[in-house]
Short mmCIF file of C-alpha atoms and ligand atoms in Angstrom, two decimals:
data_model
loop_
_atom_site.label_atom_id
_atom_site.label_comp_id
_atom_site.label_asym_id
_atom_site.label_seq_id
_atom_site.Cartn_x
_atom_site.Cartn_y
_atom_site.Cartn_z
CA MET Z 1 -7.69 20.01 -4.60
CA GLU Z 2 -7.73 19.99 -8.36
CA TRP Z 3 -3.93 20.52 -8.69
CA TRP Z 4 -3.12 17.72 -6.27
CA VAL Z 5 -5.30 15.36 -8.24
CA SER Z 6 -3.82 16.44 -11.55
CA ILE Z 7 -0.16 15.64 -10.77
CA PRO Z 8 1.06 12.11 -11.42
CA LYS Z 9 1.57 10.20 -8.19
CA ILE Z 10 3.06 6.92 -7.01
CA GLU Z 11 1.38 4.87 -4.27
CA LEU Z 12 3.60 2.34 -2.49
CA HIS Z 13 1.69 1.58 0.72
CA ALA Z 14 -1.96 0.69 0.12
CA HIS Z 15 -3.74 -2.31 1.73
CA LEU Z 16 -6.42 -3.73 -0.54
CA ASN Z 17 -9.00 -4.31 2.18
CA GLY Z 18 -8.29 -0.93 3.69
CA SER Z 19 -8.88 0.94 0.41
CA ILE Z 20 -12.48 -0.09 -0.27
CA ARG Z 21 -15.14 2.51 -1.04
CA ASP Z 22 -17.56 3.07 1.86
CA SER Z 23 -20.45 2.66 -0.60
CA THR Z 24 -19.19 -0.81 -1.55
CA LEU Z 25 -18.71 -1.88 2.11
CA LEU Z 26 -22.24 -0.67 2.98
CA GLU Z 27 -23.68 -2.50 -0.02
CA LEU Z 28 -21.89 -5.74 0.99
CA ALA Z 29 -23.01 -5.29 4.59
CA ARG Z 30 -26.65 -4.85 3.46
CA VAL Z 31 -26.51 -8.08 1.43
CA LEU Z 32 -25.05 -10.05 4.34
CA GLY Z 33 -27.62 -8.39 6.67
CA GLU Z 34 -30.45 -9.61 4.41
CA ARG Z 35 -28.99 -13.10 4.49
CA GLY Z 36 -28.90 -12.98 8.28
CA THR Z 37 -25.07 -13.44 8.42
CA ILE Z 38 -24.63 -10.09 10.21
CA LEU Z 39 -26.82 -7.44 11.76
CA PHE Z 40 -26.63 -4.50 9.34
CA SER Z 41 -27.45 -1.87 11.99
CA ASP Z 42 -24.53 -3.10 14.09
CA VAL Z 43 -21.95 -2.67 11.34
CA GLU Z 44 -23.29 0.46 9.58
CA HIS Z 45 -22.07 2.88 12.24
CA VAL Z 46 -18.67 1.12 12.38
CA ILE Z 47 -18.19 1.56 8.64
CA ARG Z 48 -19.37 5.21 8.67
CA LYS Z 49 -17.23 6.23 11.67
CA ASN Z 50 -14.05 8.22 10.95
CA ASP Z 51 -12.12 8.47 14.19
CA ARG Z 52 -10.39 5.19 14.81
CA SER Z 53 -7.84 4.09 17.36
CA LEU Z 54 -5.29 1.50 16.37
CA THR Z 55 -7.27 -1.17 18.27
CA GLU Z 56 -10.52 -0.10 16.56
CA VAL Z 57 -8.84 -0.30 13.14
CA PHE Z 58 -7.98 -3.96 13.60
CA LYS Z 59 -11.49 -4.73 14.81
CA LEU Z 60 -12.80 -3.05 11.70
CA PHE Z 61 -10.51 -5.15 9.49
CA ASP Z 62 -11.96 -8.31 11.01
CA LEU Z 63 -15.42 -7.01 10.04
CA ILE Z 64 -14.29 -5.97 6.55
CA HIS Z 65 -12.84 -9.42 5.99
CA ILE Z 66 -16.19 -11.02 6.85
CA LEU Z 67 -17.80 -8.81 4.17
CA THR Z 68 -15.16 -9.24 1.45
CA THR Z 69 -13.50 -12.67 1.67
CA ASP Z 70 -15.16 -14.57 -1.16
CA HIS Z 71 -13.75 -14.81 -4.65
CA SER Z 72 -16.14 -12.57 -6.55
CA THR Z 73 -15.96 -9.80 -3.89
CA VAL Z 74 -12.15 -9.88 -3.84
CA THR Z 75 -12.24 -9.47 -7.64
CA ARG Z 76 -14.69 -6.58 -7.35
CA ILE Z 77 -12.81 -4.64 -4.69
CA THR Z 78 -9.50 -5.06 -6.52
CA LYS Z 79 -11.05 -3.66 -9.69
CA GLU Z 80 -12.59 -0.71 -7.84
CA VAL Z 81 -9.50 0.07 -5.81
CA VAL Z 82 -7.31 0.20 -8.94
CA GLU Z 83 -9.90 2.38 -10.74
CA ASP Z 84 -10.10 4.77 -7.79
CA PHE Z 85 -6.32 5.23 -7.63
CA ALA Z 86 -6.14 5.68 -11.41
CA SER Z 87 -8.91 8.28 -11.31
CA GLU Z 88 -6.73 10.51 -9.14
CA ASN Z 89 -3.71 10.11 -11.39
CA VAL Z 90 -1.83 7.47 -9.54
CA VAL Z 91 0.36 6.19 -12.35
CA TYR Z 92 2.07 3.39 -10.42
CA LEU Z 93 0.41 1.44 -7.64
CA GLU Z 94 1.99 -1.20 -5.44
CA LEU Z 95 -1.05 -2.83 -3.91
CA ARG Z 96 -0.55 -5.08 -0.93
CA THR Z 97 -2.91 -7.74 0.39
CA THR Z 98 -2.85 -10.70 2.76
CA PRO Z 99 -3.59 -13.98 0.93
CA LYS Z 100 -6.37 -15.67 2.93
CA ARG Z 101 -7.63 -19.18 3.37
CA LYS Z 102 -11.34 -19.55 4.03
CA ASP Z 103 -12.56 -23.13 3.82
CA SER Z 104 -16.23 -22.26 4.03
CA VAL Z 105 -16.07 -20.63 0.58
CA GLY Z 106 -13.49 -23.01 -0.87
CA MET Z 107 -10.80 -20.36 -0.73
CA SER Z 108 -7.05 -21.07 -0.51
CA LYS Z 109 -4.32 -18.45 -0.43
CA ARG Z 110 -3.69 -19.21 -4.10
CA SER Z 111 -7.34 -18.89 -5.13
CA TYR Z 112 -7.58 -15.62 -3.15
CA MET Z 113 -4.67 -14.24 -5.20
CA GLU Z 114 -6.17 -15.54 -8.42
CA ALA Z 115 -9.29 -13.53 -7.59
CA VAL Z 116 -7.09 -10.45 -7.09
CA ILE Z 117 -5.47 -10.97 -10.47
CA GLU Z 118 -8.95 -11.44 -11.99
CA GLY Z 119 -9.79 -8.01 -10.53
CA LEU Z 120 -6.76 -6.45 -12.28
CA ARG Z 121 -7.94 -8.01 -15.54
CA ALA Z 122 -11.46 -6.75 -15.00
CA VAL Z 123 -10.48 -3.05 -14.87
CA SER Z 124 -11.98 -1.38 -17.93
CA ALA Z 125 -11.83 2.31 -17.14
CA VAL Z 126 -8.03 2.45 -17.63
CA ASP Z 127 -5.25 0.32 -19.11
CA VAL Z 128 -3.58 -1.77 -16.45
CA ASP Z 129 -0.03 -3.02 -16.78
CA PHE Z 130 0.46 -5.57 -14.09
CA ALA Z 131 2.58 -8.45 -15.34
CA PRO Z 132 6.19 -7.85 -16.33
CA ASP Z 133 6.71 -10.94 -18.50
CA ASN Z 134 3.34 -11.27 -20.19
CA SER Z 135 2.82 -9.17 -23.23
CA GLN Z 136 -0.93 -9.88 -23.13
CA THR Z 137 -1.31 -7.89 -19.94
CA ARG Z 138 1.01 -5.14 -20.99
CA SER Z 139 -0.91 -2.80 -23.24
CA PHE Z 140 2.22 -0.98 -24.46
CA PRO Z 141 5.76 -2.47 -24.50
CA SER Z 142 7.03 0.91 -23.39
CA ILE Z 143 5.72 4.44 -23.37
CA ASP Z 144 6.51 6.88 -26.13
CA ASP Z 145 5.52 10.52 -26.28
CA THR Z 146 2.43 9.97 -28.39
CA GLN Z 147 1.09 7.43 -25.92
CA ILE Z 148 1.57 9.87 -23.09
CA GLN Z 149 -0.54 12.40 -25.01
CA THR Z 150 -3.46 9.92 -25.52
CA THR Z 151 -6.52 10.48 -23.38
CA ARG Z 152 -6.79 6.90 -22.22
CA LYS Z 153 -5.21 6.53 -18.82
CA LYS Z 154 -2.74 3.85 -17.88
CA ILE Z 155 -1.74 2.58 -14.48
CA TYR Z 156 1.08 0.21 -13.57
CA VAL Z 157 0.12 -2.12 -10.79
CA ARG Z 158 2.49 -4.45 -8.91
CA LEU Z 159 1.55 -6.62 -5.97
CA LEU Z 160 3.01 -7.22 -2.52
CA LEU Z 161 1.81 -10.22 -0.52
CA SER Z 162 1.31 -9.40 3.15
CA ILE Z 163 2.06 -11.62 6.08
CA ASP Z 164 -0.37 -10.97 8.93
CA ARG Z 165 1.34 -10.81 12.36
CA ARG Z 166 -1.22 -13.39 13.59
CA GLU Z 167 0.27 -16.00 11.24
CA SER Z 168 2.73 -18.80 12.09
CA THR Z 169 6.14 -19.30 10.49
CA GLU Z 170 4.67 -22.04 8.28
CA ALA Z 171 1.81 -19.82 7.12
CA ALA Z 172 4.24 -17.02 6.39
CA MET Z 173 6.41 -19.43 4.41
CA GLU Z 174 3.37 -20.51 2.36
CA THR Z 175 2.80 -16.86 1.43
CA ILE Z 176 6.45 -16.49 0.32
CA LYS Z 177 6.19 -19.59 -1.84
CA LEU Z 178 2.96 -18.30 -3.40
CA ALA Z 179 4.67 -14.97 -4.10
CA LEU Z 180 7.51 -16.77 -5.87
CA GLU Z 181 5.06 -18.73 -7.98
CA MET Z 182 3.16 -15.58 -8.93
CA ARG Z 183 6.10 -13.40 -9.94
CA HIS Z 184 5.10 -13.60 -13.62
CA LEU Z 185 1.74 -12.07 -12.57
CA GLY Z 186 3.33 -8.99 -11.07
CA VAL Z 187 4.07 -10.04 -7.51
CA VAL Z 188 7.24 -8.19 -6.62
CA GLY Z 189 7.54 -8.39 -2.86
CA ILE Z 190 6.45 -9.13 0.66
CA ASP Z 191 4.99 -6.94 3.41
CA LEU Z 192 4.82 -7.69 7.12
CA SER Z 193 1.73 -6.08 8.64
CA GLY Z 194 -1.18 -6.62 11.00
CA ASN Z 195 -1.81 -5.57 14.59
CA PRO Z 196 1.62 -4.45 15.88
CA ILE Z 197 0.98 -5.63 19.39
CA VAL Z 198 0.41 -9.20 18.15
CA GLY Z 199 3.17 -11.68 17.22
CA GLU Z 200 6.92 -11.75 17.43
CA TRP Z 201 9.59 -10.74 14.90
CA SER Z 202 11.36 -14.07 15.41
CA THR Z 203 8.28 -15.88 14.02
CA PHE Z 204 8.50 -14.12 10.61
CA MET Z 205 12.22 -13.72 10.30
CA PRO Z 206 12.89 -17.20 8.71
CA ALA Z 207 10.24 -16.63 6.02
CA LEU Z 208 11.44 -13.07 5.35
CA LYS Z 209 15.05 -14.24 5.10
CA PHE Z 210 13.98 -16.93 2.59
CA ALA Z 211 12.02 -14.29 0.59
CA ARG Z 212 15.08 -12.08 0.44
CA GLU Z 213 17.34 -14.97 -0.64
CA GLN Z 214 14.89 -15.66 -3.46
CA GLY Z 215 15.08 -12.05 -4.68
CA LEU Z 216 11.73 -10.76 -3.48
CA PHE Z 217 11.68 -7.17 -2.17
CA ILE Z 218 10.68 -6.63 1.42
CA THR Z 219 8.86 -3.86 3.29
CA LEU Z 220 8.07 -4.03 6.98
CA HIS Z 221 5.59 -2.19 9.18
CA CYS Z 222 8.10 -0.85 11.65
CA GLY Z 223 7.61 1.22 14.78
CA GLU Z 224 3.81 1.63 14.72
CA VAL Z 225 4.09 1.00 18.49
CA PRO Z 226 7.08 1.56 20.80
CA ASN Z 227 8.76 -1.88 20.69
CA ARG Z 228 12.52 -1.10 21.00
CA ALA Z 229 13.81 -4.64 20.42
CA GLU Z 230 11.65 -5.14 17.36
CA ILE Z 231 12.40 -1.76 15.83
CA ASN Z 232 16.13 -2.45 16.13
CA ALA Z 233 15.83 -5.98 14.76
CA MET Z 234 13.88 -4.73 11.79
CA LEU Z 235 16.34 -1.95 11.00
CA ASP Z 236 19.22 -4.46 11.29
CA PHE Z 237 17.42 -6.70 8.79
CA LEU Z 238 17.81 -3.93 6.21
CA PRO Z 239 14.53 -4.28 4.33
CA GLN Z 240 14.20 -2.35 1.05
CA ARG Z 241 11.56 -0.10 2.66
CA ILE Z 242 9.71 0.35 5.92
CA GLY Z 243 6.27 1.68 6.67
CA HIS Z 244 5.33 4.25 9.39
CA ALA Z 245 8.45 4.51 11.62
CA CYS Z 246 6.49 6.45 14.27
CA TRP Z 247 8.04 5.35 17.54
CA LEU Z 248 11.77 5.53 16.93
CA VAL Z 249 14.07 7.07 19.60
CA GLU Z 250 17.22 9.18 18.91
CA GLU Z 251 19.57 6.24 18.44
CA GLU Z 252 17.11 4.45 16.13
CA TRP Z 253 16.65 7.57 14.00
CA ARG Z 254 20.40 7.71 13.61
CA LYS Z 255 20.42 4.05 12.58
CA LEU Z 256 17.57 4.55 10.11
CA LYS Z 257 19.18 7.65 8.58
CA SER Z 258 22.56 5.98 8.12
CA SER Z 259 20.88 2.93 6.62
CA LYS Z 260 19.01 5.09 4.06
CA ILE Z 261 16.04 2.74 4.19
CA PRO Z 262 13.17 4.57 2.45
CA VAL Z 263 10.13 5.24 4.66
CA GLU Z 264 6.52 4.98 3.53
CA ILE Z 265 4.77 7.88 5.31
CA CYS Z 266 1.05 7.67 5.96
CA LEU Z 267 0.10 11.02 7.63
CA THR Z 268 -3.67 10.71 8.06
CA SER Z 269 -3.36 7.10 9.22
CA ASN Z 270 -0.75 8.01 11.85
CA ILE Z 271 -2.75 10.93 13.14
CA THR Z 272 -6.06 9.13 13.19
CA THR Z 273 -4.71 6.12 15.08
CA ALA Z 274 -2.71 8.47 17.36
CA SER Z 275 0.55 6.73 16.42
CA VAL Z 276 1.72 10.36 16.13
CA SER Z 277 -0.06 12.83 18.46
CA SER Z 278 -0.20 15.78 16.05
CA ILE Z 279 0.77 16.64 12.50
CA ASP Z 280 3.19 19.47 13.57
CA ILE Z 281 5.43 16.96 15.27
CA HIS Z 282 5.22 14.26 12.56
CA HIS Z 283 8.61 12.84 11.63
CA PHE Z 284 7.93 13.56 7.94
CA ILE Z 285 9.52 16.99 8.19
CA ASP Z 286 12.66 15.87 9.98
CA LEU Z 287 13.20 13.11 7.42
CA TYR Z 288 12.43 15.49 4.58
CA ASN Z 289 14.87 18.12 5.85
CA SER Z 290 17.56 15.43 6.34
CA LYS Z 291 16.97 14.39 2.70
CA HIS Z 292 16.09 10.88 3.91
CA PRO Z 293 14.26 8.88 1.22
CA LEU Z 294 10.52 8.96 1.85
CA ILE Z 295 7.28 8.36 0.01
CA LEU Z 296 3.86 9.77 0.83
CA CYS Z 297 1.20 7.02 0.93
CA THR Z 298 -2.40 6.46 1.99
CA ASP Z 299 -2.18 3.19 4.00
CA ASP Z 300 -5.95 2.58 4.03
CA SER Z 301 -7.75 5.24 1.99
CA GLY Z 302 -11.16 3.71 2.75
CA VAL Z 303 -10.71 3.19 6.48
CA PHE Z 304 -9.15 6.66 6.94
CA SER Z 305 -11.31 8.46 4.40
CA THR Z 306 -8.41 9.89 2.46
CA SER Z 307 -6.78 9.73 -0.96
CA LEU Z 308 -3.21 10.16 -2.16
CA SER Z 309 -4.04 13.65 -3.50
CA ARG Z 310 -5.27 14.61 -0.02
CA GLU Z 311 -2.10 13.28 1.60
CA TYR Z 312 -0.03 15.50 -0.77
CA LYS Z 313 -2.18 18.53 -0.06
CA LEU Z 314 -1.97 17.85 3.70
CA ALA Z 315 1.82 17.52 3.65
CA SER Z 316 2.12 20.72 1.58
CA SER Z 317 -0.02 22.79 4.00
CA ALA Z 318 1.24 21.23 7.26
CA PHE Z 319 4.92 21.57 6.39
CA GLY Z 320 4.88 24.62 4.13
CA LEU Z 321 6.14 22.89 1.01
CA GLY Z 322 5.36 24.46 -2.36
CA SER Z 323 4.11 22.82 -5.53
CA THR Z 324 7.62 22.43 -7.07
CA GLU Z 325 8.91 20.61 -3.92
CA MET Z 326 5.78 18.41 -3.80
CA PHE Z 327 6.02 17.52 -7.45
CA GLN Z 328 9.68 16.61 -6.96
CA LEU Z 329 8.72 14.49 -3.91
CA ALA Z 330 6.17 12.62 -6.03
CA LYS Z 331 8.76 12.01 -8.75
CA THR Z 332 11.51 10.75 -6.43
CA ALA Z 333 9.18 7.86 -5.40
CA ILE Z 334 10.23 6.30 -8.71
CA ASP Z 335 13.58 5.42 -7.12
CA PHE Z 336 11.92 3.32 -4.45
CA ILE Z 337 9.43 1.22 -6.46
CA PHE Z 338 9.95 -2.56 -6.58
CA ALA Z 339 9.28 -2.88 -10.34
CA ASP Z 340 12.02 -3.16 -12.99
CA ASP Z 341 14.04 -0.46 -14.74
CA GLY Z 342 11.75 -0.53 -17.81
CA VAL Z 343 8.85 0.64 -15.64
CA LYS Z 344 11.07 3.24 -13.95
CA LYS Z 345 12.02 4.68 -17.36
CA ASP Z 346 8.35 4.89 -18.35
CA LEU Z 347 7.53 6.64 -15.14
CA ILE Z 348 10.32 9.18 -15.62
CA LYS Z 349 8.81 9.98 -19.02
CA ILE Z 350 5.31 10.42 -17.53
CA PHE Z 351 6.63 12.82 -14.86
CA GLU Z 352 8.73 14.79 -17.39
CA SER Z 353 5.77 15.18 -19.71
CA ALA Z 354 3.56 16.30 -16.77
CA SER Z 355 6.22 18.70 -15.61
CA GLU Z 356 6.34 20.36 -19.12
CA LYS Z 357 2.56 20.64 -19.16
CA LEU Z 358 2.36 22.10 -15.68
CA GLY Z 359 5.24 24.46 -16.38
CA SER Z 360 3.37 25.86 -19.35
C1 6MZ A 401 -0.63 -2.66 10.25
C2 6MZ A 401 -2.25 -2.86 8.64
C3 6MZ A 401 -2.58 -1.46 8.75
O1 6MZ A 401 -4.27 -7.41 3.57
O2 6MZ A 401 -6.70 -7.84 3.99
N1 6MZ A 401 -3.10 -3.38 7.76
N2 6MZ A 401 -1.33 -3.42 9.39
N3 6MZ A 401 -0.89 -1.34 10.39
C4 6MZ A 401 -1.82 -0.71 9.68
N4 6MZ A 401 -2.06 0.61 9.95
C5 6MZ A 401 -3.31 1.18 10.28
N5 6MZ A 401 -3.56 -1.21 7.89
C6 6MZ A 401 -3.88 -2.38 7.28
O3 6MZ A 401 -5.77 -5.48 4.05
C7 6MZ A 401 -6.08 -5.31 5.41
C8 6MZ A 401 -4.96 -5.81 6.32
O4 6MZ A 401 -3.78 -4.99 6.15
C9 6MZ A 401 -3.12 -4.84 7.37
C10 6MZ A 401 -3.87 -5.66 8.40
O5 6MZ A 401 -3.29 -6.92 8.49
C11 6MZ A 401 -5.26 -5.73 7.79
O6 6MZ A 401 -6.00 -6.83 8.23
P1 6MZ A 401 -5.71 -6.93 3.39
O7 6MZ A 401 -6.01 -6.65 1.91
#
């Protein structure tokens, strides 16, 4: 495991509320149990359980949201999630989260996001670079070799705002407007996610089109269930990336491959939710062999008890890829990040430096 942890990695598909430590969720559940808001014994086994169907996953998210949706907890989980990724040498993290309104705690979508930003500011274990235009939040203007040698870790974090498939067109539009207003705080794009059997593509299309016109990057959860019309509409939309792509048929694979849309691959998530029946038939290897752009990601490291290092190790052993190929795969993710060229250059330096060290 040590080697997989040691290599620099890029995470592009991680949901904030899916990436929470079990210990934090249990602590939050205990507090709400003591207050009588929930029955701790009812939720404990749900949190501890590892096998989860797609339906169970979305029930779990409803529970997690009860535990986490207040400002101070959102700040806390953001801080912890960033620290956890940094601790396994994730050097660039695109963290996605659904801005939430919760009147009972005075929360608006904006104040939810401000709590997330507060969490990025609260990280102390590593240096966090999250805002492109604000020198105060950028510890180093750019990386030089001496900084790479320093022992203090640095992680770049950029944010994607998620639209939940339960939302209306108006609610989706509100999220896009918020994203536009928070660009100077590191918001780079929009994600469409949520229970794939809920909602219609046509509901989100106007907001996503607007987002694209305004220059936001877009990634879509595509093909988590077999929905032919939607898969085709999403591929025709030509988003900058898609997540999962589990249920494509021959013709759709052809369309995907000719479009060159990069795919965020989440192996453990797909196997656990049975979106793919077994790892040997996972589409990772076909896409990899076809040289189609792809990125290994965790999806929900807390919910699926995984880490990005584990996903790399799993891909290596399941598909017989050696350390050189896996390091190269990690490095090519730089091409598909939504941050600017300055960040890309810094990341190239980080990978080159790591490659020299590993080579020796
Ligand atoms: C689709 C998913 C997901 O946004 O509250 N989410 N959507 N498929 C998945 N695969 C298993 N995993 C997570 O994080 C949790 C939310 O992310 C989406 C769901 O909408 C979930 O409620 P945030 O931080």
